[in-house]
Amino acid sequence: MLYVKNGRIQSESCSFALPEDWYFFYYSGVEVRDGFEFSKELDSESVRLNVGIHDVIPKATLEAIATESEYVATSEIFPVTRGELKGKAMFYHSSSGRREYYEEHLELASGQILEVFLACDVTAETKGKIKDILDDPTVKTFLASIQAK
């Protein structure tokens, strides 16, 4: 169950602020207990920011993504910290090169995994844009707002 308090989405083990001026979608299913998608156009690029709370490790672990033929890793898996939460992250793109991704998996005290997934479409002129999007003030503010509960 989720609730909103002080402008933050709260779960039993983490919370985060809603990104300002982004479209918001909620979904829930078998693999993802609570999932959110935020969507916005940044610098005329369509950007999706997905957040999902998993009861088990996601099927597509970062290690699996790095070895699947559908994706091409553009970085090693590296450690990431959001407040007290620790996890790992990586950059990758589709095999066609038309979509870039940043994904991180944070370990929650409850044993669940918080997955943060950022995706953008790519043109020849915007290759490598995903790293610039991580520097966007609204994205940085959102990522900095993730806290353990």
PDB file of C-alpha atoms in Angstrom:
ATOM      1  CA  MET A   1       0.000   0.000   0.000  1.00  0.00           C
ATOM      2  CA  LEU A   2       1.217   3.496  -0.814  1.00  0.00           C
ATOM      3  CA  TYR A   3       0.257   6.871   0.555  1.00  0.00           C
ATOM      4  CA  VAL A   4       1.207  10.485   0.033  1.00  0.00           C
ATOM      5  CA  LYS A   5       2.549  12.546   2.913  1.00  0.00           C
ATOM      6  CA  ASN A   6       4.208  15.961   2.678  1.00  0.00           C
ATOM      7  CA  GLY A   7       4.205  15.743  -1.126  1.00  0.00           C
ATOM      8  CA  ARG A   8       6.078  12.422  -1.126  1.00  0.00           C
ATOM      9  CA  ILE A   9       5.043   8.938  -2.243  1.00  0.00           C
ATOM     10  CA  GLN A  10       5.565   6.636   0.749  1.00  0.00           C
ATOM     11  CA  SER A  11       5.903   2.855   0.691  1.00  0.00           C
ATOM     12  CA  GLU A  12       6.647   0.627   3.649  1.00  0.00           C
ATOM     13  CA  SER A  13      10.405   0.920   3.068  1.00  0.00           C
ATOM     14  CA  CYS A  14      11.152   4.034   0.996  1.00  0.00           C
ATOM     15  CA  SER A  15       9.800   7.383  -0.149  1.00  0.00           C
ATOM     16  CA  PHE A  16      10.419   9.908  -2.911  1.00  0.00           C
ATOM     17  CA  ALA A  17       9.112  13.258  -4.092  1.00  0.00           C
ATOM     18  CA  LEU A  18       6.999  13.521  -7.204  1.00  0.00           C
ATOM     19  CA  PRO A  19       8.917  15.154 -10.070  1.00  0.00           C
ATOM     20  CA  GLU A  20       7.513  18.592 -10.883  1.00  0.00           C
ATOM     21  CA  ASP A  21       5.796  19.100 -14.285  1.00  0.00           C
ATOM     22  CA  TRP A  22       5.968  15.462 -15.397  1.00  0.00           C
ATOM     23  CA  TYR A  23       3.050  13.256 -16.489  1.00  0.00           C
ATOM     24  CA  PHE A  24       2.359  10.478 -13.979  1.00  0.00           C
ATOM     25  CA  PHE A  25       1.157   6.890 -14.543  1.00  0.00           C
ATOM     26  CA  TYR A  26       0.681   4.148 -11.922  1.00  0.00           C
ATOM     27  CA  TYR A  27       0.789   0.413 -12.597  1.00  0.00           C
ATOM     28  CA  SER A  28       0.894  -2.769 -10.528  1.00  0.00           C
ATOM     29  CA  GLY A  29       1.401  -6.348 -11.588  1.00  0.00           C
ATOM     30  CA  VAL A  30       2.926  -9.704 -10.841  1.00  0.00           C
ATOM     31  CA  GLU A  31       6.602  -8.736 -11.044  1.00  0.00           C
ATOM     32  CA  VAL A  32       6.269  -5.126  -9.872  1.00  0.00           C
ATOM     33  CA  ARG A  33       4.331  -4.495  -6.664  1.00  0.00           C
ATOM     34  CA  ASP A  34       4.047  -0.742  -7.207  1.00  0.00           C
ATOM     35  CA  GLY A  35       5.245   0.952 -10.357  1.00  0.00           C
ATOM     36  CA  PHE A  36       5.261   4.502 -11.587  1.00  0.00           C
ATOM     37  CA  GLU A  37       6.090   6.071 -14.888  1.00  0.00           C
ATOM     38  CA  PHE A  38       6.830   9.746 -15.244  1.00  0.00           C
ATOM     39  CA  SER A  39       6.989  11.125 -18.752  1.00  0.00           C
ATOM     40  CA  LYS A  40       8.207  14.442 -20.097  1.00  0.00           C
ATOM     41  CA  GLU A  41       9.790  16.044 -23.102  1.00  0.00           C
ATOM     42  CA  LEU A  42      13.218  17.480 -22.250  1.00  0.00           C
ATOM     43  CA  ASP A  43      15.088  19.436 -24.907  1.00  0.00           C
ATOM     44  CA  SER A  44      12.610  18.038 -27.480  1.00  0.00           C
ATOM     45  CA  GLU A  45      13.519  14.471 -26.472  1.00  0.00           C
ATOM     46  CA  SER A  46      10.871  12.119 -25.111  1.00  0.00           C
ATOM     47  CA  VAL A  47      12.048  10.892 -21.701  1.00  0.00           C
ATOM     48  CA  ARG A  48      10.556   8.190 -19.481  1.00  0.00           C
ATOM     49  CA  LEU A  49      11.418   7.808 -15.823  1.00  0.00           C
ATOM     50  CA  ASN A  50      10.130   4.541 -14.336  1.00  0.00           C
ATOM     51  CA  VAL A  51      10.226   3.600 -10.669  1.00  0.00           C
ATOM     52  CA  GLY A  52       9.221   0.137  -9.512  1.00  0.00           C
ATOM     53  CA  ILE A  53       9.244  -1.642  -6.172  1.00  0.00           C
ATOM     54  CA  HIS A  54       9.926  -5.360  -6.650  1.00  0.00           C
ATOM     55  CA  ASP A  55       9.250  -8.084  -4.079  1.00  0.00           C
ATOM     56  CA  VAL A  56      11.998 -10.147  -5.710  1.00  0.00           C
ATOM     57  CA  ILE A  57      15.047  -9.265  -7.762  1.00  0.00           C
ATOM     58  CA  PRO A  58      13.807  -8.084 -11.183  1.00  0.00           C
ATOM     59  CA  LYS A  59      14.032 -10.675 -13.981  1.00  0.00           C
ATOM     60  CA  ALA A  60      16.248  -8.299 -15.916  1.00  0.00           C
ATOM     61  CA  THR A  61      19.086  -7.941 -13.435  1.00  0.00           C
ATOM     62  CA  LEU A  62      21.802  -5.534 -14.471  1.00  0.00           C
ATOM     63  CA  GLU A  63      24.128  -8.475 -15.008  1.00  0.00           C
ATOM     64  CA  ALA A  64      21.602 -10.097 -17.392  1.00  0.00           C
ATOM     65  CA  ILE A  65      21.049  -6.835 -19.282  1.00  0.00           C
ATOM     66  CA  ALA A  66      24.792  -6.506 -19.789  1.00  0.00           C
ATOM     67  CA  THR A  67      24.934  -9.916 -21.504  1.00  0.00           C
ATOM     68  CA  GLU A  68      21.648  -9.948 -23.476  1.00  0.00           C
ATOM     69  CA  SER A  69      21.956  -9.494 -27.225  1.00  0.00           C
ATOM     70  CA  GLU A  70      18.999  -7.086 -27.282  1.00  0.00           C
ATOM     71  CA  TYR A  71      21.030  -4.502 -25.326  1.00  0.00           C
ATOM     72  CA  VAL A  72      24.563  -3.147 -25.447  1.00  0.00           C
ATOM     73  CA  ALA A  73      26.186  -2.099 -22.177  1.00  0.00           C
ATOM     74  CA  THR A  74      27.871   1.299 -22.468  1.00  0.00           C
ATOM     75  CA  SER A  75      29.300   1.231 -18.948  1.00  0.00           C
ATOM     76  CA  GLU A  76      30.398  -1.229 -16.331  1.00  0.00           C
ATOM     77  CA  ILE A  77      28.011  -1.851 -13.451  1.00  0.00           C
ATOM     78  CA  PHE A  78      28.901   0.697 -10.778  1.00  0.00           C
ATOM     79  CA  PRO A  79      27.829   1.375  -7.168  1.00  0.00           C
ATOM     80  CA  VAL A  80      25.237   4.061  -6.447  1.00  0.00           C
ATOM     81  CA  THR A  81      23.941   5.584  -3.202  1.00  0.00           C
ATOM     82  CA  ARG A  82      20.649   7.440  -2.648  1.00  0.00           C
ATOM     83  CA  GLY A  83      20.631   8.715   0.930  1.00  0.00           C
ATOM     84  CA  GLU A  84      21.002   5.591   3.077  1.00  0.00           C
ATOM     85  CA  LEU A  85      20.098   3.265   0.186  1.00  0.00           C
ATOM     86  CA  LYS A  86      22.868   1.475  -1.666  1.00  0.00           C
ATOM     87  CA  GLY A  87      22.712  -0.339  -4.967  1.00  0.00           C
ATOM     88  CA  LYS A  88      24.191  -0.600  -8.416  1.00  0.00           C
ATOM     89  CA  ALA A  89      23.617   1.028 -11.780  1.00  0.00           C
ATOM     90  CA  MET A  90      24.651   0.978 -15.432  1.00  0.00           C
ATOM     91  CA  PHE A  91      24.158   2.676 -18.791  1.00  0.00           C
ATOM     92  CA  TYR A  92      23.142   0.727 -21.901  1.00  0.00           C
ATOM     93  CA  HIS A  93      21.339   1.136 -25.228  1.00  0.00           C
ATOM     94  CA  SER A  94      19.180  -0.949 -27.530  1.00  0.00           C
ATOM     95  CA  SER A  95      20.976  -3.040 -30.130  1.00  0.00           C
ATOM     96  CA  SER A  96      19.592  -0.680 -32.802  1.00  0.00           C
ATOM     97  CA  GLY A  97      21.114   2.274 -30.937  1.00  0.00           C
ATOM     98  CA  ARG A  98      17.801   4.165 -31.103  1.00  0.00           C
ATOM     99  CA  ARG A  99      17.108   4.181 -27.359  1.00  0.00           C
ATOM    100  CA  GLU A 100      19.434   4.856 -24.426  1.00  0.00           C
ATOM    101  CA  TYR A 101      18.909   3.708 -20.851  1.00  0.00           C
ATOM    102  CA  TYR A 102      20.130   4.327 -17.338  1.00  0.00           C
ATOM    103  CA  GLU A 103      19.024   1.848 -14.698  1.00  0.00           C
ATOM    104  CA  GLU A 104      19.721   1.438 -11.011  1.00  0.00           C
ATOM    105  CA  HIS A 105      18.608  -1.149  -8.472  1.00  0.00           C
ATOM    106  CA  LEU A 106      18.564  -0.037  -4.825  1.00  0.00           C
ATOM    107  CA  GLU A 107      18.317  -2.543  -1.988  1.00  0.00           C
ATOM    108  CA  LEU A 108      15.534  -1.781   0.505  1.00  0.00           C
ATOM    109  CA  ALA A 109      15.583  -2.886   4.160  1.00  0.00           C
ATOM    110  CA  SER A 110      12.457  -4.976   3.513  1.00  0.00           C
ATOM    111  CA  GLY A 111      14.424  -7.163   1.090  1.00  0.00           C
ATOM    112  CA  GLN A 112      12.661  -5.546  -1.857  1.00  0.00           C
ATOM    113  CA  ILE A 113      14.422  -3.861  -4.762  1.00  0.00           C
ATOM    114  CA  LEU A 114      13.673  -0.284  -5.847  1.00  0.00           C
ATOM    115  CA  GLU A 115      14.293  -0.063  -9.590  1.00  0.00           C
ATOM    116  CA  VAL A 116      14.857   3.351 -11.169  1.00  0.00           C
ATOM    117  CA  PHE A 117      14.834   3.273 -14.966  1.00  0.00           C
ATOM    118  CA  LEU A 118      15.435   6.238 -17.274  1.00  0.00           C
ATOM    119  CA  ALA A 119      14.994   5.945 -21.044  1.00  0.00           C
ATOM    120  CA  CYS A 120      15.196   8.348 -23.966  1.00  0.00           C
ATOM    121  CA  ASP A 121      14.956   8.122 -27.747  1.00  0.00           C
ATOM    122  CA  VAL A 122      18.174   8.822 -29.614  1.00  0.00           C
ATOM    123  CA  THR A 123      18.991  10.440 -32.939  1.00  0.00           C
ATOM    124  CA  ALA A 124      22.439  10.805 -34.514  1.00  0.00           C
ATOM    125  CA  GLU A 125      22.664  14.309 -33.025  1.00  0.00           C
ATOM    126  CA  THR A 126      21.689  13.246 -29.505  1.00  0.00           C
ATOM    127  CA  LYS A 127      23.834  10.124 -28.988  1.00  0.00           C
ATOM    128  CA  GLY A 128      24.980  10.040 -25.369  1.00  0.00           C
ATOM    129  CA  LYS A 129      22.041  12.247 -24.324  1.00  0.00           C
ATOM    130  CA  ILE A 130      21.060  10.011 -21.410  1.00  0.00           C
ATOM    131  CA  LYS A 131      23.966  11.304 -19.312  1.00  0.00           C
ATOM    132  CA  ASP A 132      22.857  14.895 -19.995  1.00  0.00           C
ATOM    133  CA  ILE A 133      19.315  13.994 -18.935  1.00  0.00           C
ATOM    134  CA  LEU A 134      20.653  12.753 -15.588  1.00  0.00           C
ATOM    135  CA  ASP A 135      21.943  16.324 -15.111  1.00  0.00           C
ATOM    136  CA  ASP A 136      18.505  17.853 -15.749  1.00  0.00           C
ATOM    137  CA  PRO A 137      17.446  19.702 -12.552  1.00  0.00           C
ATOM    138  CA  THR A 138      14.092  17.885 -12.233  1.00  0.00           C
ATOM    139  CA  VAL A 139      15.725  14.463 -12.684  1.00  0.00           C
ATOM    140  CA  LYS A 140      18.521  15.295 -10.230  1.00  0.00           C
ATOM    141  CA  THR A 141      16.006  16.578  -7.667  1.00  0.00           C
ATOM    142  CA  PHE A 142      13.905  13.424  -8.048  1.00  0.00           C
ATOM    143  CA  LEU A 143      16.890  11.086  -7.647  1.00  0.00           C
ATOM    144  CA  ALA A 144      18.147  13.055  -4.635  1.00  0.00           C
ATOM    145  CA  SER A 145      14.680  12.752  -3.030  1.00  0.00           C
ATOM    146  CA  ILE A 146      14.804   8.928  -2.796  1.00  0.00           C
ATOM    147  CA  GLN A 147      15.075   7.952   0.877  1.00  0.00           C
ATOM    148  CA  ALA A 148      14.942   4.846   3.008  1.00  0.00           C
ATOM    149  CA  LYS A 149      12.106   4.802   5.494  1.00  0.00           C
TER     150      LYS A 149
END
